[in-house]
Amino acid sequence: MNNNATDNSTNLHALADRVLRPLGFEVLDVQVQNPGRRPVVVIRMDRLDEQPISVEDLEAASRAVGAEYDRVDPIAGEYRLELESPGAKRPLTRARHYERMIGLKARVRGDGHAFTAPIKAVEGEQVTFDREGEDVTLTVGTFQGNLAEFPDRHR
């Protein structure tokens, strides 16, 4: 992905977050797929109250983001907008995200690390993973994390 696509994803994320946060939602991730053809903007979102996402939530969020994107026009030409719940590969971007998923495996990339391991503990902005019996503690924001296993119940 070139820098323009990365910059555009950041801009799309900020625009979506600006309209969704007051409605009680958090933008976890924005991806632009098929850049160059007819792009698809995929927004993963969650509820700030940590309840499960409903179809009604997705519809309301889609209307709000669609209206904002139409107003600001951040993408040249036609595109498709898709909003979805976090799913099995949920992006973990805040300490609270890791705290909710303690005991589950996360895929970690960045800050000199590349591994999949259970989330052991969270203290402030420090997340500790149990990497084959050895503790690895990283600071939120210095690496990318995604859930690597689906929880048996909503968390």
PDB file of C-alpha atoms in Angstrom:
ATOM      1  CA  MET A   1       0.000   0.000   0.000  1.00  0.00           C
ATOM      2  CA  ASN A   2       1.411   3.409  -0.900  1.00  0.00           C
ATOM      3  CA  ASN A   3       1.546   6.363   1.465  1.00  0.00           C
ATOM      4  CA  ASN A   4      -1.498   8.011  -0.139  1.00  0.00           C
ATOM      5  CA  ALA A   5      -3.610   4.957   0.677  1.00  0.00           C
ATOM      6  CA  THR A   6      -2.244   4.950   4.242  1.00  0.00           C
ATOM      7  CA  ASP A   7      -2.869   8.691   4.629  1.00  0.00           C
ATOM      8  CA  ASN A   8      -6.363   8.258   3.217  1.00  0.00           C
ATOM      9  CA  SER A   9      -7.137   5.407   5.647  1.00  0.00           C
ATOM     10  CA  THR A  10      -6.037   7.657   8.521  1.00  0.00           C
ATOM     11  CA  ASN A  11      -8.263  10.470   7.243  1.00  0.00           C
ATOM     12  CA  LEU A  12     -11.206   8.086   6.725  1.00  0.00           C
ATOM     13  CA  HIS A  13     -10.673   6.741  10.253  1.00  0.00           C
ATOM     14  CA  ALA A  14     -10.734  10.260  11.751  1.00  0.00           C
ATOM     15  CA  LEU A  15     -13.874  11.235   9.816  1.00  0.00           C
ATOM     16  CA  ALA A  16     -15.709   8.031  10.819  1.00  0.00           C
ATOM     17  CA  ASP A  17     -14.644   8.342  14.459  1.00  0.00           C
ATOM     18  CA  ARG A  18     -15.829  11.964  14.574  1.00  0.00           C
ATOM     19  CA  VAL A  19     -19.405  10.947  13.706  1.00  0.00           C
ATOM     20  CA  LEU A  20     -19.547   7.538  15.412  1.00  0.00           C
ATOM     21  CA  ARG A  21     -18.072   8.350  18.839  1.00  0.00           C
ATOM     22  CA  PRO A  22     -20.990  10.673  19.798  1.00  0.00           C
ATOM     23  CA  LEU A  23     -23.352   7.820  18.823  1.00  0.00           C
ATOM     24  CA  GLY A  24     -21.584   5.470  21.273  1.00  0.00           C
ATOM     25  CA  PHE A  25     -19.296   3.652  18.841  1.00  0.00           C
ATOM     26  CA  GLU A  26     -15.530   3.269  18.482  1.00  0.00           C
ATOM     27  CA  VAL A  27     -13.738   2.869  15.149  1.00  0.00           C
ATOM     28  CA  LEU A  28     -11.224   0.038  15.484  1.00  0.00           C
ATOM     29  CA  ASP A  29      -9.904  -0.151  11.949  1.00  0.00           C
ATOM     30  CA  VAL A  30     -10.442   1.332   8.474  1.00  0.00           C
ATOM     31  CA  GLN A  31      -9.183  -0.419   5.371  1.00  0.00           C
ATOM     32  CA  VAL A  32      -9.434   0.658   1.761  1.00  0.00           C
ATOM     33  CA  GLN A  33      -9.620  -2.452  -0.397  1.00  0.00           C
ATOM     34  CA  ASN A  34      -9.240  -2.409  -4.211  1.00  0.00           C
ATOM     35  CA  PRO A  35      -7.607   1.048  -4.334  1.00  0.00           C
ATOM     36  CA  GLY A  36      -7.339   1.950  -8.007  1.00  0.00           C
ATOM     37  CA  ARG A  37     -10.465   0.073  -9.089  1.00  0.00           C
ATOM     38  CA  ARG A  38     -13.812   0.620  -7.370  1.00  0.00           C
ATOM     39  CA  PRO A  39     -12.617   0.901  -3.762  1.00  0.00           C
ATOM     40  CA  VAL A  40     -14.357  -0.711  -0.818  1.00  0.00           C
ATOM     41  CA  VAL A  41     -14.020   1.130   2.490  1.00  0.00           C
ATOM     42  CA  VAL A  42     -14.312  -1.404   5.334  1.00  0.00           C
ATOM     43  CA  ILE A  43     -14.798  -0.002   8.833  1.00  0.00           C
ATOM     44  CA  ARG A  44     -14.554  -2.287  11.880  1.00  0.00           C
ATOM     45  CA  MET A  45     -16.337  -0.796  14.848  1.00  0.00           C
ATOM     46  CA  ASP A  46     -17.324  -1.636  18.392  1.00  0.00           C
ATOM     47  CA  ARG A  47     -19.701  -0.203  20.938  1.00  0.00           C
ATOM     48  CA  LEU A  48     -18.156   2.023  23.612  1.00  0.00           C
ATOM     49  CA  ASP A  49     -20.354   0.318  26.236  1.00  0.00           C
ATOM     50  CA  GLU A  50     -18.761  -3.024  25.182  1.00  0.00           C
ATOM     51  CA  GLN A  51     -22.119  -4.640  24.366  1.00  0.00           C
ATOM     52  CA  PRO A  52     -22.456  -6.798  21.235  1.00  0.00           C
ATOM     53  CA  ILE A  53     -22.925  -4.951  17.928  1.00  0.00           C
ATOM     54  CA  SER A  54     -26.434  -5.344  16.476  1.00  0.00           C
ATOM     55  CA  VAL A  55     -27.653  -5.074  12.890  1.00  0.00           C
ATOM     56  CA  GLU A  56     -29.408  -1.862  13.931  1.00  0.00           C
ATOM     57  CA  ASP A  57     -26.084  -0.487  15.223  1.00  0.00           C
ATOM     58  CA  LEU A  58     -24.419  -1.242  11.887  1.00  0.00           C
ATOM     59  CA  GLU A  59     -27.282   0.371   9.955  1.00  0.00           C
ATOM     60  CA  ALA A  60     -27.235   3.550  12.080  1.00  0.00           C
ATOM     61  CA  ALA A  61     -23.441   3.770  11.862  1.00  0.00           C
ATOM     62  CA  SER A  62     -23.499   3.211   8.098  1.00  0.00           C
ATOM     63  CA  ARG A  63     -26.014   6.045   7.618  1.00  0.00           C
ATOM     64  CA  ALA A  64     -23.947   8.408   9.808  1.00  0.00           C
ATOM     65  CA  VAL A  65     -20.594   7.609   8.173  1.00  0.00           C
ATOM     66  CA  GLY A  66     -22.125   7.597   4.682  1.00  0.00           C
ATOM     67  CA  ALA A  67     -23.576  11.075   5.241  1.00  0.00           C
ATOM     68  CA  GLU A  68     -20.234  12.398   6.537  1.00  0.00           C
ATOM     69  CA  TYR A  69     -18.265  10.851   3.671  1.00  0.00           C
ATOM     70  CA  ASP A  70     -20.784  12.306   1.193  1.00  0.00           C
ATOM     71  CA  ARG A  71     -20.404  15.730   2.820  1.00  0.00           C
ATOM     72  CA  VAL A  72     -16.582  15.719   2.946  1.00  0.00           C
ATOM     73  CA  ASP A  73     -16.061  13.588  -0.215  1.00  0.00           C
ATOM     74  CA  PRO A  74     -12.725  12.017   0.904  1.00  0.00           C
ATOM     75  CA  ILE A  75     -12.628   9.448  -1.928  1.00  0.00           C
ATOM     76  CA  ALA A  76     -12.534  10.333  -5.613  1.00  0.00           C
ATOM     77  CA  GLY A  77     -15.161   8.528  -7.683  1.00  0.00           C
ATOM     78  CA  GLU A  78     -17.463   5.737  -6.622  1.00  0.00           C
ATOM     79  CA  TYR A  79     -16.782   3.439  -3.695  1.00  0.00           C
ATOM     80  CA  ARG A  80     -18.655   0.967  -1.510  1.00  0.00           C
ATOM     81  CA  LEU A  81     -18.898   1.485   2.247  1.00  0.00           C
ATOM     82  CA  GLU A  82     -19.051  -1.543   4.557  1.00  0.00           C
ATOM     83  CA  LEU A  83     -19.312  -1.447   8.344  1.00  0.00           C
ATOM     84  CA  GLU A  84     -18.757  -4.569  10.407  1.00  0.00           C
ATOM     85  CA  SER A  85     -18.354  -5.790  13.953  1.00  0.00           C
ATOM     86  CA  PRO A  86     -14.796  -6.597  15.091  1.00  0.00           C
ATOM     87  CA  GLY A  87     -15.010 -10.301  14.282  1.00  0.00           C
ATOM     88  CA  ALA A  88     -12.520 -13.040  15.035  1.00  0.00           C
ATOM     89  CA  LYS A  89      -9.429 -10.996  14.100  1.00  0.00           C
ATOM     90  CA  ARG A  90     -10.447  -8.006  16.224  1.00  0.00           C
ATOM     91  CA  PRO A  91      -7.887  -5.178  16.186  1.00  0.00           C
ATOM     92  CA  LEU A  92      -6.583  -4.500  19.703  1.00  0.00           C
ATOM     93  CA  THR A  93      -5.585  -0.835  19.904  1.00  0.00           C
ATOM     94  CA  ARG A  94      -6.158   0.243  23.519  1.00  0.00           C
ATOM     95  CA  ALA A  95      -5.172  -1.231  26.888  1.00  0.00           C
ATOM     96  CA  ARG A  96      -8.868  -1.886  27.606  1.00  0.00           C
ATOM     97  CA  HIS A  97      -9.104  -4.061  24.485  1.00  0.00           C
ATOM     98  CA  TYR A  98      -6.333  -6.310  25.819  1.00  0.00           C
ATOM     99  CA  GLU A  99      -7.814  -6.303  29.311  1.00  0.00           C
ATOM    100  CA  ARG A 100     -11.145  -7.579  27.937  1.00  0.00           C
ATOM    101  CA  MET A 101      -9.367 -10.455  26.196  1.00  0.00           C
ATOM    102  CA  ILE A 102      -6.972 -11.662  28.955  1.00  0.00           C
ATOM    103  CA  GLY A 103      -6.317 -15.375  28.554  1.00  0.00           C
ATOM    104  CA  LEU A 104      -6.931 -15.375  24.790  1.00  0.00           C
ATOM    105  CA  LYS A 105      -4.208 -15.465  22.161  1.00  0.00           C
ATOM    106  CA  ALA A 106      -3.203 -12.304  20.323  1.00  0.00           C
ATOM    107  CA  ARG A 107      -1.105 -11.903  17.192  1.00  0.00           C
ATOM    108  CA  VAL A 108       1.589  -9.299  17.867  1.00  0.00           C
ATOM    109  CA  ARG A 109       3.654  -7.490  15.204  1.00  0.00           C
ATOM    110  CA  GLY A 110       6.074  -4.597  15.536  1.00  0.00           C
ATOM    111  CA  ASP A 111       8.540  -3.116  18.016  1.00  0.00           C
ATOM    112  CA  GLY A 112      10.927  -5.928  17.082  1.00  0.00           C
ATOM    113  CA  HIS A 113       8.373  -8.655  17.805  1.00  0.00           C
ATOM    114  CA  ALA A 114       6.347 -11.103  15.737  1.00  0.00           C
ATOM    115  CA  PHE A 115       4.534 -13.795  17.733  1.00  0.00           C
ATOM    116  CA  THR A 116       1.165 -15.206  18.754  1.00  0.00           C
ATOM    117  CA  ALA A 117       0.661 -15.730  22.485  1.00  0.00           C
ATOM    118  CA  PRO A 118      -1.953 -15.510  25.250  1.00  0.00           C
ATOM    119  CA  ILE A 119      -2.558 -12.127  26.872  1.00  0.00           C
ATOM    120  CA  LYS A 120      -1.437 -12.620  30.465  1.00  0.00           C
ATOM    121  CA  ALA A 121      -1.923  -9.237  32.167  1.00  0.00           C
ATOM    122  CA  VAL A 122      -2.523  -5.537  31.598  1.00  0.00           C
ATOM    123  CA  GLU A 123      -1.207  -2.815  33.874  1.00  0.00           C
ATOM    124  CA  GLY A 124      -1.711   0.748  32.707  1.00  0.00           C
ATOM    125  CA  GLU A 125      -0.474   0.827  29.116  1.00  0.00           C
ATOM    126  CA  GLN A 126       1.714  -2.276  29.596  1.00  0.00           C
ATOM    127  CA  VAL A 127       0.492  -5.590  28.168  1.00  0.00           C
ATOM    128  CA  THR A 128       2.189  -8.832  29.175  1.00  0.00           C
ATOM    129  CA  PHE A 129       2.027 -11.885  26.927  1.00  0.00           C
ATOM    130  CA  ASP A 130       2.939 -15.456  27.882  1.00  0.00           C
ATOM    131  CA  ARG A 131       5.285 -16.331  25.039  1.00  0.00           C
ATOM    132  CA  GLU A 132       6.050 -20.031  25.531  1.00  0.00           C
ATOM    133  CA  GLY A 133       6.402 -19.620  29.297  1.00  0.00           C
ATOM    134  CA  GLU A 134       8.369 -16.369  29.077  1.00  0.00           C
ATOM    135  CA  ASP A 135       6.753 -13.006  29.852  1.00  0.00           C
ATOM    136  CA  VAL A 136       6.984 -10.375  27.114  1.00  0.00           C
ATOM    137  CA  THR A 137       5.723  -6.922  28.159  1.00  0.00           C
ATOM    138  CA  LEU A 138       5.035  -4.266  25.533  1.00  0.00           C
ATOM    139  CA  THR A 139       3.567  -0.767  25.596  1.00  0.00           C
ATOM    140  CA  VAL A 140       0.249  -0.209  23.811  1.00  0.00           C
ATOM    141  CA  GLY A 141       0.785   1.880  20.693  1.00  0.00           C
ATOM    142  CA  THR A 142       4.287   0.556  19.967  1.00  0.00           C
ATOM    143  CA  PHE A 143       3.026  -2.618  18.225  1.00  0.00           C
ATOM    144  CA  GLN A 144       0.025  -3.937  16.336  1.00  0.00           C
ATOM    145  CA  GLY A 145      -2.189  -6.526  17.961  1.00  0.00           C
ATOM    146  CA  ASN A 146      -5.100  -8.595  16.718  1.00  0.00           C
ATOM    147  CA  LEU A 147      -7.102 -11.238  18.487  1.00  0.00           C
ATOM    148  CA  ALA A 148      -5.934 -14.659  17.276  1.00  0.00           C
ATOM    149  CA  GLU A 149      -8.700 -16.790  18.777  1.00  0.00           C
ATOM    150  CA  PHE A 150     -12.418 -16.204  19.073  1.00  0.00           C
ATOM    151  CA  PRO A 151     -13.803 -15.936  22.618  1.00  0.00           C
ATOM    152  CA  ASP A 152     -16.452 -18.484  23.651  1.00  0.00           C
ATOM    153  CA  ARG A 153     -18.700 -15.615  24.821  1.00  0.00           C
ATOM    154  CA  HIS A 154     -18.956 -11.862  24.302  1.00  0.00           C
ATOM    155  CA  ARG A 155     -16.303  -9.921  26.219  1.00  0.00           C
TER     156      ARG A 155
END
